[in-house]
Short mmCIF file of C-alpha atoms in Angstrom, two decimals:
data_model
loop_
_atom_site.label_atom_id
_atom_site.label_comp_id
_atom_site.label_asym_id
_atom_site.label_seq_id
_atom_site.Cartn_x
_atom_site.Cartn_y
_atom_site.Cartn_z
CA ASP M 222 67.89 73.40 117.78
CA TYR M 223 71.63 73.36 118.82
CA THR M 224 71.92 76.24 121.20
CA LYS M 225 74.94 75.69 123.63
CA PHE M 226 78.23 74.42 123.14
CA THR M 227 81.23 73.48 125.96
CA ILE M 228 85.15 72.58 125.52
CA GLY M 229 85.69 71.03 129.01
CA ASP M 230 88.38 70.08 130.61
CA GLU M 231 91.34 67.56 130.51
CA ASP M 232 89.72 64.32 132.09
CA ALA M 233 92.03 61.87 133.23
CA ASN M 234 93.09 60.82 130.36
CA GLY M 235 93.64 64.02 128.83
CA ALA M 236 91.03 64.54 126.59
CA ARG M 237 89.20 67.46 126.07
CA PRO M 238 85.23 66.50 125.12
CA VAL M 239 83.22 68.32 123.25
CA THR M 240 79.61 68.66 123.95
CA MET M 241 76.64 69.97 123.18
CA ASN M 242 73.10 70.17 124.82
CA THR M 243 70.77 68.56 122.06
CA ASN M 244 70.94 64.77 120.54
CA GLY M 245 73.18 64.16 117.39
CA CYS M 246 75.71 66.60 118.60
CA PRO M 247 79.39 65.81 117.58
CA LYS M 248 81.20 63.63 120.27
CA SER M 249 84.80 64.88 119.02
CA ALA M 250 86.26 68.08 118.74
CA ASP M 251 87.64 66.85 115.14
CA TYR M 252 83.88 67.66 114.22
CA ALA M 253 82.86 70.58 116.45
CA SER M 254 82.97 73.24 113.49
CA ALA M 255 80.32 71.10 111.58
CA ALA M 256 78.14 72.20 114.06
CA VAL M 257 79.24 76.05 115.01
CA LYS M 258 76.83 77.31 112.60
CA TYR M 259 73.98 75.79 114.76
CA CYS M 260 75.05 77.14 117.94
CA LEU M 261 74.30 80.41 120.08
CA GLU M 262 76.58 79.98 123.10
CA PHE M 263 79.95 78.93 123.25
CA THR M 264 82.07 78.63 126.66
CA ILE M 265 85.15 76.73 127.53
CA ASP M 266 85.84 75.75 130.61
CA GLU M 267 87.73 78.69 132.93
CA ASN M 268 90.23 75.78 133.50
CA ASN M 269 91.29 74.48 130.14
CA ALA M 270 94.71 74.62 129.80
CA VAL M 271 95.01 74.77 126.06
CA TYR M 272 92.29 76.91 124.86
CA ASN M 273 89.69 79.58 125.99
CA THR M 274 86.93 82.16 124.94
CA ASP M 275 84.96 85.43 125.13
CA GLY M 276 82.05 84.05 123.54
CA ASN M 277 83.01 84.65 120.51
CA LEU M 278 86.56 84.25 119.36
CA ILE M 279 88.65 81.34 120.40
CA TYR M 280 92.11 81.28 121.14
CA SER M 281 94.71 78.90 121.66
CA GLY M 282 97.17 80.24 124.06
CA ASN M 283 97.80 83.74 122.55
CA THR M 284 97.19 82.89 119.21
CA LEU M 285 93.26 83.45 117.54
CA ILE M 286 92.32 80.29 115.81
CA MET M 287 88.42 80.43 115.52
CA TYR M 288 86.16 83.52 114.79
CA MET M 289 82.11 81.88 116.36
CA GLY M 290 80.28 84.65 114.35
CA PHE M 291 78.14 85.73 117.21
CA SER M 292 79.05 89.82 116.68
CA ALA M 293 79.57 91.51 114.13
CA GLU M 294 81.85 94.29 115.56
CA VAL M 295 84.87 91.79 116.17
CA SER M 296 87.59 93.14 118.79
CA ILE M 297 90.55 90.95 119.34
CA LYS M 298 91.26 90.46 122.97
CA ASP M 299 94.65 92.50 124.01
CA GLY M 300 97.89 90.09 124.57
CA THR M 301 96.98 88.48 121.47
CA THR M 302 100.17 87.37 118.83
CA GLN M 303 98.91 85.99 116.50
CA ILE M 304 95.87 85.81 113.58
CA ALA M 305 95.80 82.12 112.59
CA SER M 306 95.28 81.18 108.75
CA GLY M 307 91.66 81.53 107.52
CA VAL M 308 90.15 82.11 110.63
CA PHE M 309 87.74 85.35 109.29
CA MET M 310 88.02 83.77 105.56
CA ASN M 311 84.85 83.30 103.26
CA ASN M 312 83.00 84.93 106.87
CA ASN M 313 80.24 87.22 105.25
CA VAL M 314 79.17 88.15 109.24
CA VAL M 315 82.18 90.70 110.76
CA THR M 316 81.71 93.69 109.37
CA SER M 317 84.43 95.64 111.88
CA VAL M 318 87.86 94.46 113.18
CA LYS M 319 89.99 95.78 115.86
CA ILE M 320 93.84 94.00 115.93
CA PRO M 321 95.31 95.02 119.62
CA ASP M 322 99.10 96.67 119.60
CA SER M 323 99.50 92.83 121.06
CA VAL M 324 99.25 91.24 117.62
CA THR M 325 102.72 90.64 115.37
CA SER M 326 101.46 88.15 112.75
CA VAL M 327 98.54 87.45 110.36
CA GLY M 328 98.16 84.31 109.11
CA VAL M 329 97.49 83.34 105.87
CA LYS M 330 94.10 84.35 104.21
CA ALA M 331 93.23 85.05 107.90
CA PHE M 332 90.63 87.65 106.29
CA ASN M 333 90.35 86.34 102.76
CA GLY M 334 86.81 86.78 101.14
CA SER M 335 85.37 88.72 103.99
CA GLY M 336 82.61 90.36 102.20
CA ASN M 337 81.08 92.58 104.89
CA LEU M 338 84.23 94.08 106.35
CA LYS M 339 83.91 97.50 106.33
CA SER M 340 86.33 98.59 108.98
CA LEU M 341 90.18 97.59 109.90
CA GLU M 342 91.89 98.50 112.46
CA ILE M 343 95.72 97.37 112.81
CA GLY M 344 97.37 98.40 116.16
CA GLY M 345 101.42 99.10 116.76
CA GLY M 346 102.98 95.94 116.66
CA LEU M 347 101.63 93.99 113.53
CA LYS M 348 104.89 93.40 111.77
CA ASP M 349 104.09 90.16 109.02
CA ILE M 350 101.22 89.63 107.14
CA ALA M 351 101.39 86.61 104.91
CA ALA M 352 100.29 85.97 101.76
CA ASP M 353 96.28 86.50 100.59
CA ALA M 354 95.36 88.45 104.63
CA PHE M 355 93.34 91.02 103.49
CA SER M 356 92.27 89.36 99.73
CA ALA M 357 88.96 90.11 98.21
CA LEU M 358 87.51 92.30 100.87
CA LYS M 359 84.44 93.58 98.60
CA SER M 360 83.10 95.97 101.19
CA LEU M 361 86.28 97.39 102.96
CA GLN M 362 85.37 101.31 103.22
CA THR M 363 88.19 102.49 106.10
CA ILE M 364 92.00 101.22 106.66
CA LYS M 365 93.68 102.94 110.37
CA VAL M 366 97.07 102.13 111.54
CA SER M 367 98.60 103.01 114.91
CA ALA M 368 101.08 105.86 114.29
CA ASP M 369 103.42 103.79 116.28
CA ASN M 370 103.62 100.80 114.19
CA PRO M 371 107.36 100.58 112.47
CA TYR M 372 106.38 98.61 109.62
CA PHE M 373 103.33 99.97 108.38
CA LYS M 374 100.68 102.96 107.56
CA ALA M 375 97.91 104.30 106.43
CA GLU M 376 96.84 107.25 104.14
CA ASN M 377 93.35 107.46 102.36
CA ASN M 378 92.41 104.07 103.53
CA ILE M 379 95.02 102.45 101.47
CA LEU M 380 97.52 100.07 103.01
CA TYR M 381 101.01 100.75 102.52
CA SER M 382 104.56 99.50 104.19
CA LYS M 383 106.10 102.02 107.00
CA ASP M 384 108.93 102.92 103.86
CA GLY M 385 105.81 103.86 101.28
CA LYS M 386 107.53 101.58 99.01
CA LYS M 387 105.20 98.88 98.76
CA LEU M 388 101.17 99.60 98.53
CA ILE M 389 99.89 96.35 100.17
CA LEU M 390 96.21 97.29 99.93
CA CYS M 391 93.40 99.83 98.96
CA ALA M 392 89.70 99.54 100.53
CA ALA M 393 87.29 98.65 97.64
CA ARG M 394 84.86 101.01 99.40
CA ASN M 395 86.81 103.99 99.97
CA GLY M 396 84.97 106.04 97.28
CA LEU M 397 88.01 107.15 95.08
CA THR M 398 87.74 107.66 91.36
CA GLU M 399 91.08 108.78 90.26
CA LEU M 400 94.82 107.75 91.90
CA ASP M 401 97.79 109.26 91.19
CA VAL M 402 100.15 106.31 92.80
CA ALA M 403 102.71 108.40 94.94
CA GLU M 404 106.13 108.48 94.06
CA GLY M 405 108.52 106.20 95.62
CA VAL M 406 106.19 102.60 95.32
CA THR M 407 108.05 100.40 94.08
CA GLU M 408 105.62 97.75 94.29
CA ILE M 409 101.63 97.45 93.98
CA ALA M 410 100.75 93.86 95.74
CA GLU M 411 98.30 91.26 95.20
CA TRP M 412 94.49 91.46 95.53
CA ALA M 413 95.99 95.39 96.25
CA PHE M 414 92.99 97.21 94.28
CA ALA M 415 90.89 93.95 93.54
CA TYR M 416 87.25 94.48 93.49
CA HIS M 417 87.84 98.38 93.37
CA ALA M 418 83.89 99.49 93.14
CA THR M 419 84.63 103.55 91.73
CA LEU M 420 87.96 103.89 91.08
CA ARG M 421 88.33 104.94 86.96
CA THR M 422 92.11 106.37 86.37
CA VAL M 423 95.13 105.08 87.83
CA LYS M 424 98.13 106.22 87.31
CA LEU M 425 101.83 104.93 88.06
CA PRO M 426 105.10 106.94 88.94
CA ASP M 427 108.00 105.66 87.22
CA THR M 428 109.26 104.16 90.75
CA VAL M 429 107.00 101.32 90.35
CA LYS M 430 108.78 98.09 88.94
CA THR M 431 105.80 95.23 90.22
CA LEU M 432 101.97 94.49 90.01
CA GLY M 433 101.20 91.64 91.73
CA ALA M 434 98.72 88.97 90.96
CA TYR M 435 95.38 90.01 90.97
CA SER M 436 96.17 93.69 91.72
CA PHE M 437 93.82 94.96 89.70
CA TYR M 438 91.09 92.42 89.86
CA GLU M 439 87.71 92.99 89.07
CA CYS M 440 88.08 96.69 88.51
CA ARG M 441 84.92 96.99 86.94
CA ALA M 442 84.95 100.68 87.01
CA ALA M 443 88.28 101.05 85.08
CA GLU M 444 88.88 102.82 82.06
CA SER M 445 92.25 105.11 82.13
CA PHE M 446 95.82 102.99 83.16
CA TYR M 447 98.95 104.66 82.86
CA GLY M 448 102.34 102.08 83.67
CA GLY M 449 105.25 104.14 84.22
CA LYS M 450 108.63 103.42 82.51
CA SER M 451 110.54 101.07 85.06
CA LEU M 452 107.47 98.47 84.90
CA GLU M 453 108.69 95.10 84.82
CA SER M 454 106.48 92.48 86.42
CA ILE M 455 103.09 91.84 85.82
CA GLY M 456 100.99 89.54 87.86
CA ASP M 457 98.77 86.48 86.56
CA TYR M 458 95.63 88.03 86.45
CA ALA M 459 96.42 91.51 87.81
CA PHE M 460 93.77 93.20 85.11
CA SER M 461 90.91 90.22 84.56
#
C-alpha cells in the first residue's frame, strides 16, 4: 500500500531523489506519476529549489504542473502565474477550482474532460486561455469571473471575451433551455456548448460569423437552431 510520496532536496550530484515508504516504488521521477494513484500523502522538502507543494498541488516555481487528487475543492495558491497544459485533464475528482488573480495563462487542455468539475472561478489576471483548456466539462454548473478582469467576463454562467465578441464556454449544467445569443457576438468558440444537458433551442444573431469545431457537440436535448445571415464558417463536428 503506497502511503507516502516524497521528493527530496538535491544531492551532491544535483539529483533530486523520489522515494516512497514501500517496496517496489519508482526509483526515478520519470515513473513518479505511475504511482501517484496509490498515494495518500505527498510532500516535497522545503529546501527543494525547483518544486514545491501544498500536498494536493505541485508547482515548479510559479507554474502549477500537477494535481494529486487528494482534495476535490482546489484553490490554486496566490502568486501562481501559469497553469500548465493537461494538469486536470480527464480528472474525475476535482469538483471546484478557484484561479487567483495572479494567474495569467492556462495551458492547452488544462481542464479538458474534467468530468465532475462543477464550479469554476477565474481571477482578475487571466489573459490567455490556450486551445481546449476548458473543453468537455460535462458537469459544469457555474462560471464566475472577477469584475476586475480586463480580458474576460461571465454572464449567466457563460464565459465571454470582455468585449463580448467571443462566446468561449457555456456551463453544460447551467439549466438553460432556450438561448438567444447576444447581438455583437461574432464567434462561438470550439467546445463552447459541448455536452450541454438541457439546451433545446438556440438562435444566433446576424453578427455571428464563426462556429468553432465541436461547438454544439453532443447537445442531446437540442431541437431547434437558427443561424443568422452572417454565418460563414462551421467547424468540424460542430453539431455531431
